[in-house]
Amino acid sequence: MDGSAADGSAADGARLPPPRAGSRLCVRCGERKAALKRPKTLEQICRECFYIVFEDEIHQTIVENSLFKAGERVAIGASGGKDSTVLAYVLSELNRRHNYGLDLFLLSVDEGITGYRDDSLETVKRNEIQYGLPLKIVSYKDLYGWTMDDIVKAIGLKNNCTFCGVFRRQALDRGAALLKADKIVTGHNADDIAETVLLNILRGDIARLSRCTLITTGEDGPIPRCKPFKYTYEKEIVMYAYFKKLDYFSTECIYSPNAYRGFAREFIKDLERMRPRAILDIIKSGENFRISTTTRMPEQGTCGRCGYISSQKLCKACVLLDGLNRGLPKLGIGRTKAGAGADSDGKQRAKRTERNTLSLQGKHGNFDF
Amino acid sequence: MAAAASACGGAGCGQRCSSASASGAEEDAPAERMGRLSISAATACGKCDGGGAAVFVAGGVGMCVECFRAHLFGKFKLAVTSNAMVRPTDAILLAFSGGPASRVALQFIHEMQSKAIQSWETSNSQALPAFGVGVAFVDESVLSARPEHETETAIEDIKSIVSSLSPGDKKVHVVPLEDVFSSGSGVKAARLKEVVGMIDDETGRDDFVRCLRMLSLQKIARENGYTKIMLGTCASGIACHVLAATVKGQGYSLPADVQYVDTRWEVPVVLPLHDCLAQELNLLCELDSLKTQQLLDRPCSGINSLVASFVSRLREENPSREHTILRTAQKLKPFSFNKFSANGYHDFLPSRLRPKFQNVDTNESTFSEILCLICGSPFSERELQNLESTKHMDQKRTDRYTAHCCQSCHFQILPTATDMYEHFFSLLPKPWTEKADTASASNSSLRDQIADCLLDKDDDEN
């Protein structure tokens, strides 16, 4: 068995004839020279065909899941990174081509991170002109009175991602509401969703596990969010951006340079190498999990202070902000029940979850999408 | 390969996975091998205050060796009693690989049996008989290039381990894997090699052999009158399976595999070590010098080994991670076959316990799940639709079999080229293909009745 194991792994995921040396024709059109191996299927195809399948798959996802209705105003969450840049480009392209009738605009959040966000926002501003999409920037400074630079100064480099993640989620919603958007689209890709499925299994979070594979979330809320890249591989997004020479910003956040290298992320990359369809399989598993209807789900209410959706008396952002303003930045970090934060049991639990979330931190700091 | 296989933390993911690491790591100090489960003389036992050397259990207090053993046996016994796994009239077939997990299972079931025998002997009425235990070892040496004498030594070891346990006579069944095929012995081995060789995917081969192993255990149990099959699958093994199944797209059928009881097979399967970590079981073997044998271990490969190494990294980070994974999977809805529901099954229980089981049964429909021909996974909505859509056509036998394979087996086990299907299915063990035949027989018999009135002869040629 050992002998066959070595060559077996190569054939594991891709069921293709053995690659021949030299130039091959695109397996799709059979006319042009193949220029790339498609990460999702390992088919050798030409550049033009890659654009076609890449865009078509996203179009299919949008149509099959009826993500949009004609006439809707859609905010594209734009960070200037590859995912959102490609999303903005492809979405405006598809909107034109298939007459979605959408009113698209870019929505960026300025966290106030010098040397990172200011540079990436420059990219978004160029995108604004390149793609002809209006841009709105909302800043932490305006919304919360704190920039991330200030926050890091106050609390250090530990847990800062928790603040950033919670604040960003709300900032996007507030910005979209300000501009009367009907929907927000984000650039979360298939790799992100597969990672979230795994992380939720590792954490035992059945409530999040049941909704993390939904393509549209918050439909009962004011502004639903959707993920047109749900089935799009990160590698293909990079490839698309590379071949189309799209202008995007690729530096990692200075406050969490290693956020990309979480265990789960690495595991997914290893899996993808072994069997490209594993990413889609994880998402499929996530969609098909038999989650009992009696599973207790947190009840959705509104924050008593700011009116944002919250399952507790105060929303997470208000709790964190409260802590910052009172000089108790540890307040609200970790998973504590409302009001339990003060007693010692709560503190202990918070400490434990803090450790958990640290080791299981994913690409986006926290996985609250 | 070796690095990836060391993965299961040396413990193997239960008796199914046979990690090579345990034998490879033999030189290391025991404490090192156990990771956080270390022996230290400094801490007193948190349970009995007896002092002495304490053993650390993942996420819990330190315990002395006695309490540690009692703690593990307690988990085993709780699993057995609270799921009504063993009835006095049962004959239990323990699947024994020789690894630490199945070794502990053997030890514990032996202890339970000895107690049952004792109380039978001392009781006046002798009303409750003591259950029987047999041990099965599935010999897979035909698939590995191991010298024959090693296999023989290992089998001798197993026999001597079992024979050292008395009272209670335990029969040992050593059965070669190829026995699942019904043809002559030389042909059987060739057939096994051929069908495994037809599977291109490394992970697929691994899983296929695992399915054959279950078939083989079922056959041994059936032919020797056993009423239950007991596996040594432990929490760590289940945690690996949870992730592996997720990665293979088997999210729907996953809860079927992670329960204490699984009656979808002809002979029900029980997992009493469901809540014990591989490290704990390893440690117990170490402390009690329970003899194990790992000569015949085959390392898991492909995705299974990748998952195992991922889980072992997670364990280093947080020793109770495997329990958390298990807890997640247990929140998923089990299937109706994940408990004993036959009429009168619970009659042997004391009357005060009986309602606990019977209440659950009343409004459950009988088991109607369609299972994958190869791996036995229940079909998801999507797969059922697929099957349904092919039913209307009067299909070739091959198409019928293909429709009865779950999507995961379809991808990783069926051959790449569809023209190989016919040959592949013809090689599979009879019990599998017969299942699909009977499933569709009802449909075709209807068709036979009206065949003379059907005008379109084309679709009936096959």
PDB file of C-alpha atoms in Angstrom, chain A residues 1-2 4-6 8-9 11-16 197-198 200-206 209 263-264 266-267 270-271 274-275 277-278 281-282 284-286 288-293 295 355-356 359-360, chain B residues 1 143 196 200-205 242-243 245-252 254-255 298 302-303 306-307 310 313-314 317-318 321 324-325 328 331-335 380 407 410-416:
ATOM      1  CA  MET A   1       0.000   0.000   0.000  1.00  0.00           C
ATOM      2  CA  ASP A   2       2.889   2.308   0.769  1.00  0.00           C
ATOM      3  CA  SER A   4       0.899   3.381  -4.200  1.00  0.00           C
ATOM      4  CA  ALA A   5       0.353   5.981  -1.531  1.00  0.00           C
ATOM      5  CA  ALA A   6       2.851   8.415  -2.941  1.00  0.00           C
ATOM      6  CA  GLY A   8      -2.097   8.217  -5.022  1.00  0.00           C
ATOM      7  CA  SER A   9      -2.122  11.616  -3.429  1.00  0.00           C
ATOM      8  CA  ALA A  11      -4.541  11.590  -8.264  1.00  0.00           C
ATOM      9  CA  ASP A  12      -6.584  12.041  -5.154  1.00  0.00           C
ATOM     10  CA  GLY A  13      -8.646  15.064  -5.956  1.00  0.00           C
ATOM     11  CA  ALA A  14      -8.217  15.579  -9.623  1.00  0.00           C
ATOM     12  CA  ARG A  15      -9.615  13.007 -11.869  1.00  0.00           C
ATOM     13  CA  LEU A  16      -7.797  14.014 -14.988  1.00  0.00           C
ATOM     14  CA  VAL A 197     -17.677  25.887   9.439  1.00  0.00           C
ATOM     15  CA  LEU A 198     -14.614  24.181  10.874  1.00  0.00           C
ATOM     16  CA  ASN A 200     -17.672  26.536  14.683  1.00  0.00           C
ATOM     17  CA  ILE A 201     -17.303  22.762  14.965  1.00  0.00           C
ATOM     18  CA  LEU A 202     -14.107  23.195  16.958  1.00  0.00           C
ATOM     19  CA  ARG A 203     -15.846  25.622  19.281  1.00  0.00           C
ATOM     20  CA  GLY A 204     -19.079  23.720  19.651  1.00  0.00           C
ATOM     21  CA  ASP A 205     -21.063  26.715  18.500  1.00  0.00           C
ATOM     22  CA  ILE A 206     -24.119  25.028  17.022  1.00  0.00           C
ATOM     23  CA  LEU A 209     -22.780  26.505  12.697  1.00  0.00           C
ATOM     24  CA  PHE A 263      -4.594  26.391  12.261  1.00  0.00           C
ATOM     25  CA  ALA A 264      -7.846  26.011  10.438  1.00  0.00           C
ATOM     26  CA  GLU A 266      -3.573  26.060   7.098  1.00  0.00           C
ATOM     27  CA  PHE A 267      -5.583  22.867   7.322  1.00  0.00           C
ATOM     28  CA  ASP A 270      -3.507  21.446   2.909  1.00  0.00           C
ATOM     29  CA  LEU A 271      -6.852  19.900   2.108  1.00  0.00           C
ATOM     30  CA  MET A 274      -4.891  17.091  -1.601  1.00  0.00           C
ATOM     31  CA  ARG A 275      -8.439  17.369  -2.901  1.00  0.00           C
ATOM     32  CA  ARG A 277     -13.253  19.893  -3.968  1.00  0.00           C
ATOM     33  CA  ALA A 278     -12.837  19.524  -0.204  1.00  0.00           C
ATOM     34  CA  ASP A 281     -17.594  19.604   0.422  1.00  0.00           C
ATOM     35  CA  ILE A 282     -17.115  21.364   3.748  1.00  0.00           C
ATOM     36  CA  LYS A 284     -22.009  21.270   1.582  1.00  0.00           C
ATOM     37  CA  SER A 285     -21.623  19.512   4.926  1.00  0.00           C
ATOM     38  CA  GLY A 286     -22.320  22.793   6.676  1.00  0.00           C
ATOM     39  CA  ASN A 288     -26.696  19.695   5.337  1.00  0.00           C
ATOM     40  CA  PHE A 289     -25.993  19.323   9.056  1.00  0.00           C
ATOM     41  CA  ARG A 290     -29.089  17.976  10.781  1.00  0.00           C
ATOM     42  CA  ILE A 291     -29.499  20.663  13.361  1.00  0.00           C
ATOM     43  CA  SER A 292     -32.414  19.929  15.559  1.00  0.00           C
ATOM     44  CA  THR A 293     -35.112  22.558  15.541  1.00  0.00           C
ATOM     45  CA  THR A 295     -31.613  23.673  19.517  1.00  0.00           C
ATOM     46  CA  ARG A 355      -7.737  31.620  25.331  1.00  0.00           C
ATOM     47  CA  ASN A 356     -10.043  29.697  23.082  1.00  0.00           C
ATOM     48  CA  SER A 359      -6.065  29.987  19.395  1.00  0.00           C
ATOM     49  CA  LEU A 360      -8.998  29.678  17.079  1.00  0.00           C
TER      50      LEU A 360
ATOM     51  CA  MET B   1       3.975   9.632   5.566  1.00  0.00           C
ATOM     52  CA  LEU B 143      -3.261  -5.629   1.608  1.00  0.00           C
ATOM     53  CA  VAL B 196      -9.040  -2.023  -3.954  1.00  0.00           C
ATOM     54  CA  ASP B 200      -7.787   5.782  -7.554  1.00  0.00           C
ATOM     55  CA  ASP B 201      -8.299   7.986  -4.569  1.00  0.00           C
ATOM     56  CA  GLU B 202      -6.037   7.303  -1.607  1.00  0.00           C
ATOM     57  CA  THR B 203      -8.622   8.397   0.934  1.00  0.00           C
ATOM     58  CA  GLY B 204     -11.240   6.410  -0.926  1.00  0.00           C
ATOM     59  CA  ARG B 205      -9.169   3.247  -0.615  1.00  0.00           C
ATOM     60  CA  VAL B 242     -16.412  14.349  12.633  1.00  0.00           C
ATOM     61  CA  LEU B 243     -13.895  16.522  10.826  1.00  0.00           C
ATOM     62  CA  ALA B 245     -16.811  13.438   7.376  1.00  0.00           C
ATOM     63  CA  THR B 246     -17.315  17.191   7.190  1.00  0.00           C
ATOM     64  CA  VAL B 247     -14.421  17.519   4.795  1.00  0.00           C
ATOM     65  CA  LYS B 248     -15.804  14.728   2.614  1.00  0.00           C
ATOM     66  CA  GLY B 249     -19.184  16.429   2.355  1.00  0.00           C
ATOM     67  CA  GLN B 250     -20.954  13.895   4.564  1.00  0.00           C
ATOM     68  CA  GLY B 251     -22.416  16.464   6.931  1.00  0.00           C
ATOM     69  CA  TYR B 252     -25.888  15.011   6.620  1.00  0.00           C
ATOM     70  CA  LEU B 254     -22.423  12.377  10.177  1.00  0.00           C
ATOM     71  CA  PRO B 255     -24.671  12.100  13.261  1.00  0.00           C
ATOM     72  CA  ARG B 298      -1.810   0.246   8.931  1.00  0.00           C
ATOM     73  CA  GLY B 302      -4.905  10.771   2.536  1.00  0.00           C
ATOM     74  CA  ILE B 303      -7.442  13.089   4.061  1.00  0.00           C
ATOM     75  CA  LEU B 306      -4.337  14.978   7.370  1.00  0.00           C
ATOM     76  CA  VAL B 307      -7.333  15.305   9.677  1.00  0.00           C
ATOM     77  CA  PHE B 310      -4.792  18.510  12.498  1.00  0.00           C
ATOM     78  CA  ARG B 313      -2.227  19.888  16.760  1.00  0.00           C
ATOM     79  CA  LEU B 314      -5.486  21.110  18.206  1.00  0.00           C
ATOM     80  CA  GLU B 317      -3.205  23.688  21.901  1.00  0.00           C
ATOM     81  CA  ASN B 318      -6.096  22.676  24.117  1.00  0.00           C
ATOM     82  CA  ARG B 321     -10.643  20.212  22.104  1.00  0.00           C
ATOM     83  CA  THR B 324     -15.677  20.009  22.234  1.00  0.00           C
ATOM     84  CA  ILE B 325     -15.720  18.595  18.711  1.00  0.00           C
ATOM     85  CA  THR B 328     -20.758  19.727  18.563  1.00  0.00           C
ATOM     86  CA  LYS B 331     -25.883  18.385  19.060  1.00  0.00           C
ATOM     87  CA  LEU B 332     -26.743  17.221  15.553  1.00  0.00           C
ATOM     88  CA  LYS B 333     -29.912  15.216  15.232  1.00  0.00           C
ATOM     89  CA  PRO B 334     -29.297  11.458  15.355  1.00  0.00           C
ATOM     90  CA  PHE B 335     -31.172   9.008  13.157  1.00  0.00           C
ATOM     91  CA  SER B 380     -29.540  13.277   2.158  1.00  0.00           C
ATOM     92  CA  GLN B 407     -22.088  11.323  -3.335  1.00  0.00           C
ATOM     93  CA  HIS B 410     -19.307   8.199  -5.770  1.00  0.00           C
ATOM     94  CA  PHE B 411     -16.411  10.585  -5.868  1.00  0.00           C
ATOM     95  CA  GLN B 412     -13.768   8.843  -3.855  1.00  0.00           C
ATOM     96  CA  ILE B 413     -14.509   5.141  -4.312  1.00  0.00           C
ATOM     97  CA  LEU B 414     -16.122   4.507  -7.688  1.00  0.00           C
ATOM     98  CA  PRO B 415     -13.608   4.279 -10.540  1.00  0.00           C
ATOM     99  CA  THR B 416     -12.948   7.364 -12.640  1.00  0.00           C
TER     100      THR B 416
END
